[in-house]
Amino acid sequence: MPAAEAPFLLACRREPVPHTPVWLMRQAGRFLPEYRAIRSRMSFLELCRNPDAAAEVTLQPVDILGVDAAILFADILLVLEPLGLGLSFSPGDGPSLAHPVRSPEQVKSLPRVDVADSLAYVFETVRRVRSGLAGRVPLIGFAGAPFTLASYAIEGGSSRNHERTKRFLLEHPAAWSDLMSRLVDVTADYLNAQVAAGAQAVQVFDSWVGHLAPADYSEAVLPHMRDLFARLDRSVPAIHFSTGTGGYLELVRDAGGDVVGVDWRVPLDDAWRRIGYDRAIQGNLDPVTLLGPREKVVERARQVLAAAGGRRGHVFNLGHGVLPETPVDNVRALVDAVHEWSVR
Ligand code: CP3
């Protein structure tokens, strides 16, 4: 099938589809025994830096689940390493940065990053995945959004309430803006290089931006998101994902993504009406649904499809990533149900 006719890309462009395409955030990961088998032989960062192994785990969900797109196996935090922040992952505790950014002076002294050199292994993975896919489904590249990256850079790891990050943007608005601009620079280069290597869509993950009040989003984040989307290679669709932003989806839309991802806290039909039907929408099943009985998975999936109303431009996904304890059979049942119930 020519790439242009893949249901996932058709839906991103709001063109008619034979069935609603479905893929799942974190579809390559710990819930798959085949992923755990590879991870038992190398650490997470070793896996990310090994293009053969990373390409293999990128392809696993395509073969095992029958999803309509592959997502590159990598991590949003990889760009923080060439910025000199000292990235590591420890089992159980998640990511940790040895040199977090805590002052305006530290922002000023961050190095300029040449992604072609420092993240070459990611682009090599993209090329290997494209050849392994042999046109079966499109490949999505991705990066973290500047706010979510800044929150890891400032907090030094995962955080419940992002206090240090929010204080930084209130106390040091000029340094905050400088940090965001630098993150936009590296993220635009990084995503454009993924597209040059063969990524057929890109997704920007703003996982934690929903912790901000709308006024802070408008002032401290939105101008940088607009700048980022304006600088992306738009020969491929750009998906803008965030969580917890149901209170200001109109602002998220104004950032300029082609496809707006929504979480499960907002009904998909309301979200789409507010975002506007001139954009595609992605979402929004609660990932925890997949831990429940099979009948509920299918029933809730049908409700999401009903909320999309058969309109052009729906990409089915979860509202956030697949949880590690998710039964594989439930995910297969979800993918099959979406395909079956959405046949046009
Ligand atoms: O399948 C896919 O979606 C592609 C691969 C992918 C990973 N991380 C692999 C991963 C993607 C798209 C991401 C994005 C990512 N990474 C986000 C945004 C999406 C989201 O969930 O909100 C964030 C916030 C991160 C940062 C991150 N990476 C954390 C906080 C952690 C530790 C917590 C956890 O889930 O383990 C990671 C590690 C990570 N990234 C794993 C995987 C498969 C688990 C690593 C392991 O095997 O132990």
Coordinates of C-alpha atoms and ligand atoms in Angstrom, one line a residue:
M1 CA 0.0 0.0 0.0
P2 CA 1.4 3.4 -0.9
A3 CA 2.2 5.4 2.4
A4 CA -0.3 8.1 1.4
E5 CA -3.2 5.6 1.6
A6 CA -2.3 4.3 5.0
P7 CA -5.5 4.8 7.2
F8 CA -3.4 6.5 9.9
L9 CA -2.0 9.2 7.6
L10 CA -5.4 9.6 5.9
A11 CA -7.0 10.3 9.3
C12 CA -4.3 12.7 10.3
R13 CA -5.1 14.7 7.1
R14 CA -8.9 14.3 7.7
E15 CA -9.4 12.3 4.5
P16 CA -11.9 9.4 4.3
V17 CA -10.6 6.1 5.8
P18 CA -11.7 2.4 5.3
H19 CA -11.7 2.1 9.1
T20 CA -10.6 4.2 12.1
P21 CA -6.8 3.8 12.6
V22 CA -5.6 2.8 16.0
W23 CA -2.2 2.9 17.7
L24 CA -1.3 3.1 21.4
M25 CA 1.1 5.4 23.2
R26 CA 3.7 3.2 24.9
Q27 CA 2.7 0.3 22.7
A28 CA 6.4 -0.9 22.7
G29 CA 7.2 -1.6 26.3
R30 CA 6.9 -3.7 29.4
F31 CA 3.4 -5.1 28.9
L32 CA 4.8 -7.2 26.0
P33 CA 6.8 -10.3 27.1
E34 CA 8.8 -10.0 23.8
Y35 CA 10.0 -6.5 25.0
R36 CA 10.8 -7.8 28.5
A37 CA 12.9 -10.6 26.9
I38 CA 15.1 -8.0 25.1
R39 CA 15.3 -5.8 28.2
S40 CA 16.5 -8.7 30.3
R41 CA 19.7 -8.6 28.2
M42 CA 20.4 -4.8 28.3
S43 CA 19.5 -1.6 30.2
F44 CA 16.9 0.8 28.9
L45 CA 19.4 3.3 27.7
E46 CA 21.5 0.6 26.0
L47 CA 18.4 -0.5 24.2
C48 CA 17.7 3.1 23.1
R49 CA 21.2 3.5 21.8
N50 CA 21.3 0.2 19.9
P51 CA 19.5 0.8 16.6
D52 CA 19.1 -3.0 15.8
A53 CA 17.4 -3.7 19.1
A54 CA 15.5 -0.5 19.2
A55 CA 14.2 -1.2 15.7
E56 CA 13.2 -4.7 16.8
V57 CA 11.1 -3.5 19.7
T58 CA 9.5 -0.8 17.5
L59 CA 8.3 -3.5 15.2
Q60 CA 7.0 -5.8 17.9
P61 CA 3.6 -4.2 18.5
V62 CA 3.0 -4.0 14.7
D63 CA 3.4 -7.8 14.4
I64 CA 1.8 -8.7 17.8
L65 CA -1.1 -6.2 18.0
G66 CA -2.0 -5.3 14.4
V67 CA -1.9 -1.5 15.1
D68 CA -2.0 1.0 12.3
A69 CA 1.2 2.8 13.0
A70 CA 4.6 2.1 14.6
I71 CA 6.1 4.6 17.1
L72 CA 9.9 4.9 17.2
F73 CA 11.4 3.2 20.3
A74 CA 13.3 6.0 22.1
D75 CA 12.6 8.4 25.0
I76 CA 11.7 12.0 25.3
L77 CA 14.5 12.5 27.7
L78 CA 17.4 11.5 25.4
V79 CA 17.9 15.1 24.3
L80 CA 18.7 16.1 27.8
E81 CA 21.9 14.0 27.7
P82 CA 23.7 16.2 25.0
L83 CA 22.5 19.2 27.0
G84 CA 24.9 18.0 29.7
L85 CA 22.2 17.2 32.4
G86 CA 23.5 13.6 33.1
L87 CA 20.6 11.3 32.2
S88 CA 20.2 7.9 33.9
F89 CA 17.3 5.5 34.5
S90 CA 17.2 3.3 37.6
P91 CA 14.9 0.3 37.9
G92 CA 11.8 1.3 39.9
D93 CA 12.7 5.0 40.3
G94 CA 12.5 6.1 36.7
P95 CA 14.6 8.8 35.2
S96 CA 17.1 10.9 37.1
L97 CA 19.3 13.9 36.0
A98 CA 22.6 14.3 37.8
H99 CA 22.9 18.1 36.9
P100 CA 19.4 19.7 37.1
V101 CA 18.9 23.3 36.0
R102 CA 18.2 25.3 39.1
S103 CA 19.4 28.9 38.3
P104 CA 19.3 31.5 35.4
E105 CA 23.1 31.2 35.2
Q106 CA 22.8 27.5 34.4
V107 CA 20.3 28.1 31.6
K108 CA 22.8 30.6 30.0
S109 CA 25.6 28.0 30.1
L110 CA 23.7 25.2 28.5
P111 CA 25.6 24.0 25.3
R112 CA 24.1 24.3 21.8
V113 CA 23.4 20.8 20.6
D114 CA 24.2 19.3 17.2
V115 CA 21.6 16.6 17.0
A116 CA 23.1 15.0 13.8
D117 CA 26.0 14.0 15.9
S118 CA 24.8 13.5 19.5
L119 CA 21.5 11.7 18.5
A120 CA 22.7 9.9 15.4
Y121 CA 21.7 6.5 16.9
V122 CA 18.0 7.6 16.9
F123 CA 18.1 8.5 13.2
E124 CA 19.8 5.2 12.4
T125 CA 16.9 3.4 14.3
V126 CA 14.4 5.3 12.1
R127 CA 16.1 4.1 8.9
R128 CA 16.2 0.5 10.2
V129 CA 12.5 0.6 11.2
R130 CA 11.5 1.9 7.8
S131 CA 13.2 -0.9 6.1
G132 CA 11.9 -3.5 8.6
L133 CA 8.3 -2.2 8.1
A134 CA 8.6 -2.4 4.3
G135 CA 5.6 -0.1 4.0
R136 CA 3.2 -2.1 6.2
V137 CA 2.3 0.9 8.4
P138 CA 3.7 4.4 8.8
L139 CA 6.3 5.3 11.4
I140 CA 5.7 8.0 14.0
G141 CA 8.8 9.9 15.3
F142 CA 8.4 11.9 18.5
A143 CA 10.0 14.3 21.0
G144 CA 9.1 15.8 24.4
A145 CA 7.5 19.3 24.3
P146 CA 9.6 22.1 25.8
F147 CA 7.5 22.4 29.0
T148 CA 7.7 18.7 29.8
L149 CA 11.4 18.6 29.0
A150 CA 12.0 21.7 31.2
S151 CA 10.1 20.1 34.0
Y152 CA 12.5 17.1 34.0
A153 CA 15.5 19.4 33.6
I154 CA 14.5 21.5 36.6
E155 CA 13.0 18.9 38.9
G156 CA 15.8 16.5 38.2
G157 CA 13.4 13.6 37.6
S158 CA 9.7 12.8 37.9
S159 CA 7.6 15.0 40.1
R160 CA 4.2 15.0 41.5
N161 CA 3.3 18.7 41.5
H162 CA 6.1 20.3 39.5
E163 CA 6.7 23.0 42.2
R164 CA 10.3 23.9 41.2
T165 CA 9.3 24.2 37.6
K166 CA 6.3 26.4 38.3
R167 CA 8.3 28.6 40.7
F168 CA 11.1 28.9 38.2
L169 CA 8.8 30.3 35.5
L170 CA 7.2 32.7 37.9
E171 CA 10.5 33.9 39.6
H172 CA 12.7 34.0 36.5
P173 CA 10.5 34.7 33.5
A174 CA 13.5 35.8 31.2
A175 CA 15.6 32.7 32.1
W176 CA 12.5 30.5 31.7
S177 CA 11.9 32.0 28.2
D178 CA 15.5 31.4 27.3
L179 CA 15.3 27.8 28.5
M180 CA 12.1 27.2 26.5
S181 CA 13.7 28.8 23.4
R182 CA 16.7 26.5 23.7
L183 CA 14.5 23.5 24.1
V184 CA 12.5 24.6 21.0
D185 CA 15.7 24.9 19.0
V186 CA 16.9 21.4 19.8
T187 CA 13.5 19.8 19.5
A188 CA 12.8 21.3 16.1
D189 CA 16.2 20.1 14.8
Y190 CA 15.6 16.7 16.4
L191 CA 12.1 16.1 14.9
N192 CA 13.1 17.5 11.5
A193 CA 16.1 15.1 11.4
Q194 CA 13.7 12.2 12.3
V195 CA 11.6 13.2 9.3
A196 CA 14.7 13.4 7.1
A197 CA 15.6 9.9 8.2
G198 CA 12.1 8.6 7.3
A199 CA 9.6 9.3 10.1
Q200 CA 6.1 9.8 8.4
A201 CA 4.5 11.7 11.2
V202 CA 5.7 13.3 14.4
Q203 CA 4.2 13.5 17.9
V204 CA 5.1 16.1 20.5
F205 CA 4.5 14.8 24.1
D206 CA 3.5 17.5 26.6
S207 CA 2.7 15.0 29.3
W208 CA 2.8 17.3 32.3
V209 CA 1.8 20.7 31.0
G210 CA -1.8 20.2 32.3
H211 CA -0.4 21.1 35.8
L212 CA -0.3 24.8 34.6
A213 CA -3.2 27.3 35.0
P214 CA -4.5 28.6 31.7
A215 CA -2.9 32.0 32.3
D216 CA 0.6 30.5 32.8
Y217 CA 0.1 28.2 29.7
S218 CA -0.8 31.3 27.6
E219 CA 2.1 33.3 28.8
A220 CA 4.9 30.9 29.5
V221 CA 4.3 28.0 27.1
L222 CA 2.0 28.8 24.1
P223 CA 4.3 31.2 22.3
H224 CA 7.1 28.6 22.4
M225 CA 4.7 25.8 21.2
R226 CA 3.7 28.1 18.3
D227 CA 7.3 28.7 17.4
L228 CA 8.0 24.9 17.6
F229 CA 5.1 23.9 15.3
A230 CA 6.0 26.8 12.9
R231 CA 9.5 25.3 12.6
L232 CA 8.6 21.7 12.0
D233 CA 8.9 20.1 8.6
R234 CA 5.2 20.0 7.7
S235 CA 5.5 17.6 4.8
V236 CA 4.4 15.1 7.5
P237 CA 1.5 15.5 10.0
A238 CA 2.3 16.9 13.5
I239 CA 0.4 15.5 16.5
H240 CA 0.2 17.6 19.7
F241 CA -0.4 15.4 22.7
S242 CA -1.0 16.6 26.3
T243 CA -2.8 15.5 29.4
G244 CA -4.8 17.4 32.0
T245 CA -5.5 20.3 29.5
G246 CA -9.2 19.8 29.3
G247 CA -9.7 23.2 30.8
Y248 CA -7.9 25.0 28.0
L249 CA -8.0 22.8 24.9
E250 CA -8.6 26.0 22.8
L251 CA -5.1 27.2 23.8
V252 CA -3.6 23.8 23.0
R253 CA -5.2 24.0 19.6
D254 CA -3.8 27.4 19.0
A255 CA -0.2 26.0 19.3
G256 CA -0.8 24.7 15.7
G257 CA -0.7 20.9 15.6
D258 CA -2.5 19.1 12.8
V259 CA -3.8 16.5 15.2
V260 CA -4.7 17.3 18.8
G261 CA -4.4 14.5 21.3
V262 CA -6.9 14.5 24.2
D263 CA -6.9 12.5 27.5
W264 CA -9.9 10.6 28.9
R265 CA -10.9 13.3 31.4
V266 CA -12.8 15.1 28.6
P267 CA -15.5 13.6 26.4
L268 CA -14.1 13.3 22.9
D269 CA -17.2 14.9 21.2
D270 CA -17.0 18.0 23.5
A271 CA -13.2 18.2 23.0
W272 CA -13.5 18.0 19.2
R273 CA -16.3 20.7 19.1
R274 CA -14.1 23.0 21.2
I275 CA -10.9 22.3 19.2
G276 CA -12.7 22.7 15.9
Y277 CA -13.4 20.2 13.1
D278 CA -10.6 21.8 11.0
R279 CA -8.2 19.7 13.1
A280 CA -7.9 15.9 13.5
I281 CA -8.3 14.5 17.0
Q282 CA -6.5 11.6 18.7
G283 CA -7.7 9.6 21.7
N284 CA -9.0 9.0 24.2
L285 CA -9.7 5.7 26.1
D286 CA -8.6 5.6 29.7
P287 CA -5.6 3.3 29.8
V288 CA -6.9 1.7 33.0
T289 CA -9.9 0.4 31.0
L290 CA -7.5 -2.2 29.6
L291 CA -7.1 -3.7 33.0
G292 CA -10.8 -4.4 33.3
P293 CA -13.0 -7.2 31.8
R294 CA -12.9 -7.7 28.0
E295 CA -16.6 -6.7 27.6
K296 CA -15.9 -3.3 29.2
V297 CA -12.9 -2.7 26.9
V298 CA -15.0 -3.3 23.9
E299 CA -18.0 -1.3 25.3
R300 CA -15.8 1.7 26.1
A301 CA -14.0 1.6 22.8
R302 CA -17.4 1.7 21.0
Q303 CA -18.3 4.7 23.1
V304 CA -15.2 6.6 22.0
L305 CA -16.0 5.7 18.4
A306 CA -19.6 6.9 18.9
A307 CA -18.3 10.2 20.2
A308 CA -16.1 10.6 17.1
G309 CA -19.4 10.1 15.2
G310 CA -17.7 8.8 12.0
R311 CA -16.3 12.2 11.3
R312 CA -13.2 12.5 9.2
G313 CA -10.0 12.9 11.2
H314 CA -10.2 10.5 14.2
V315 CA -7.1 8.6 15.2
F316 CA -8.0 6.1 18.0
N317 CA -5.6 5.9 20.9
L318 CA -5.6 5.8 24.7
G319 CA -5.7 9.1 26.6
H320 CA -2.1 8.3 27.9
G321 CA 0.3 5.4 27.7
V322 CA -0.4 1.6 28.0
L323 CA 0.2 0.6 31.6
P324 CA 2.9 -2.2 32.2
E325 CA 0.4 -4.5 33.9
T326 CA -2.0 -4.5 30.9
P327 CA -3.0 -8.0 29.5
V328 CA -1.9 -8.3 25.9
D329 CA -5.1 -10.1 24.9
N330 CA -7.1 -7.0 26.0
V331 CA -5.0 -4.8 23.8
R332 CA -5.6 -7.2 20.8
A333 CA -9.3 -7.2 21.6
L334 CA -9.3 -3.4 21.6
V335 CA -7.5 -3.1 18.2
D336 CA -9.8 -5.6 16.7
A337 CA -12.9 -3.9 18.1
V338 CA -11.9 -0.5 16.8
H339 CA -11.3 -2.0 13.3
E340 CA -14.5 -4.0 13.3
W341 CA -16.8 -1.3 14.6
S342 CA -15.5 1.5 12.5
V343 CA -15.6 -0.1 9.0
R344 CA -17.1 2.4 6.6
Ligands
CP3_1 O1 6.0 2.7 22.6 C1 6.2 3.9 22.6 O2 5.4 4.7 22.9 C2 7.6 4.4 22.2 C3 8.6 4.6 23.2 C4 8.4 5.6 24.3 C5 9.1 5.4 25.5 N1 8.9 6.6 26.2 C6 9.8 4.2 26.0 C7 10.0 4.0 27.4 C8 7.9 6.9 24.3 C9 7.0 7.5 23.2 C10 8.2 7.5 25.5 C11 7.8 8.9 25.8 C12 8.0 9.3 27.2 N2 9.1 9.1 28.1 C13 7.2 10.3 27.9 C14 5.9 10.9 27.3 C15 4.8 9.9 27.3 C16 4.2 9.8 28.6 O3 4.1 8.6 29.1 O4 3.7 10.8 29.2 C17 7.7 10.5 29.2 C18 7.1 11.4 30.2 C19 8.9 9.8 29.3 C20 9.9 9.8 30.4 C21 10.1 8.4 31.0 N3 10.6 7.4 30.3 C22 9.7 8.0 32.3 C23 9.1 8.9 33.3 C24 10.1 6.7 32.4 C25 10.1 5.8 33.6 C26 8.7 5.4 33.9 C27 8.4 4.2 33.1 O5 7.4 4.2 32.4 O6 9.2 3.3 33.2 C28 10.7 6.3 31.1 C29 11.2 4.9 30.8 C30 10.6 4.3 29.5 N4 10.5 4.9 28.4 C31 10.3 2.9 29.4 C32 9.9 2.8 28.1 C33 9.5 1.5 27.4 C34 10.4 1.8 30.4 C35 11.8 1.5 30.5 C36 12.0 0.0 31.0 O7 12.0 -0.9 30.1 O8 12.2 -0.2 32.2

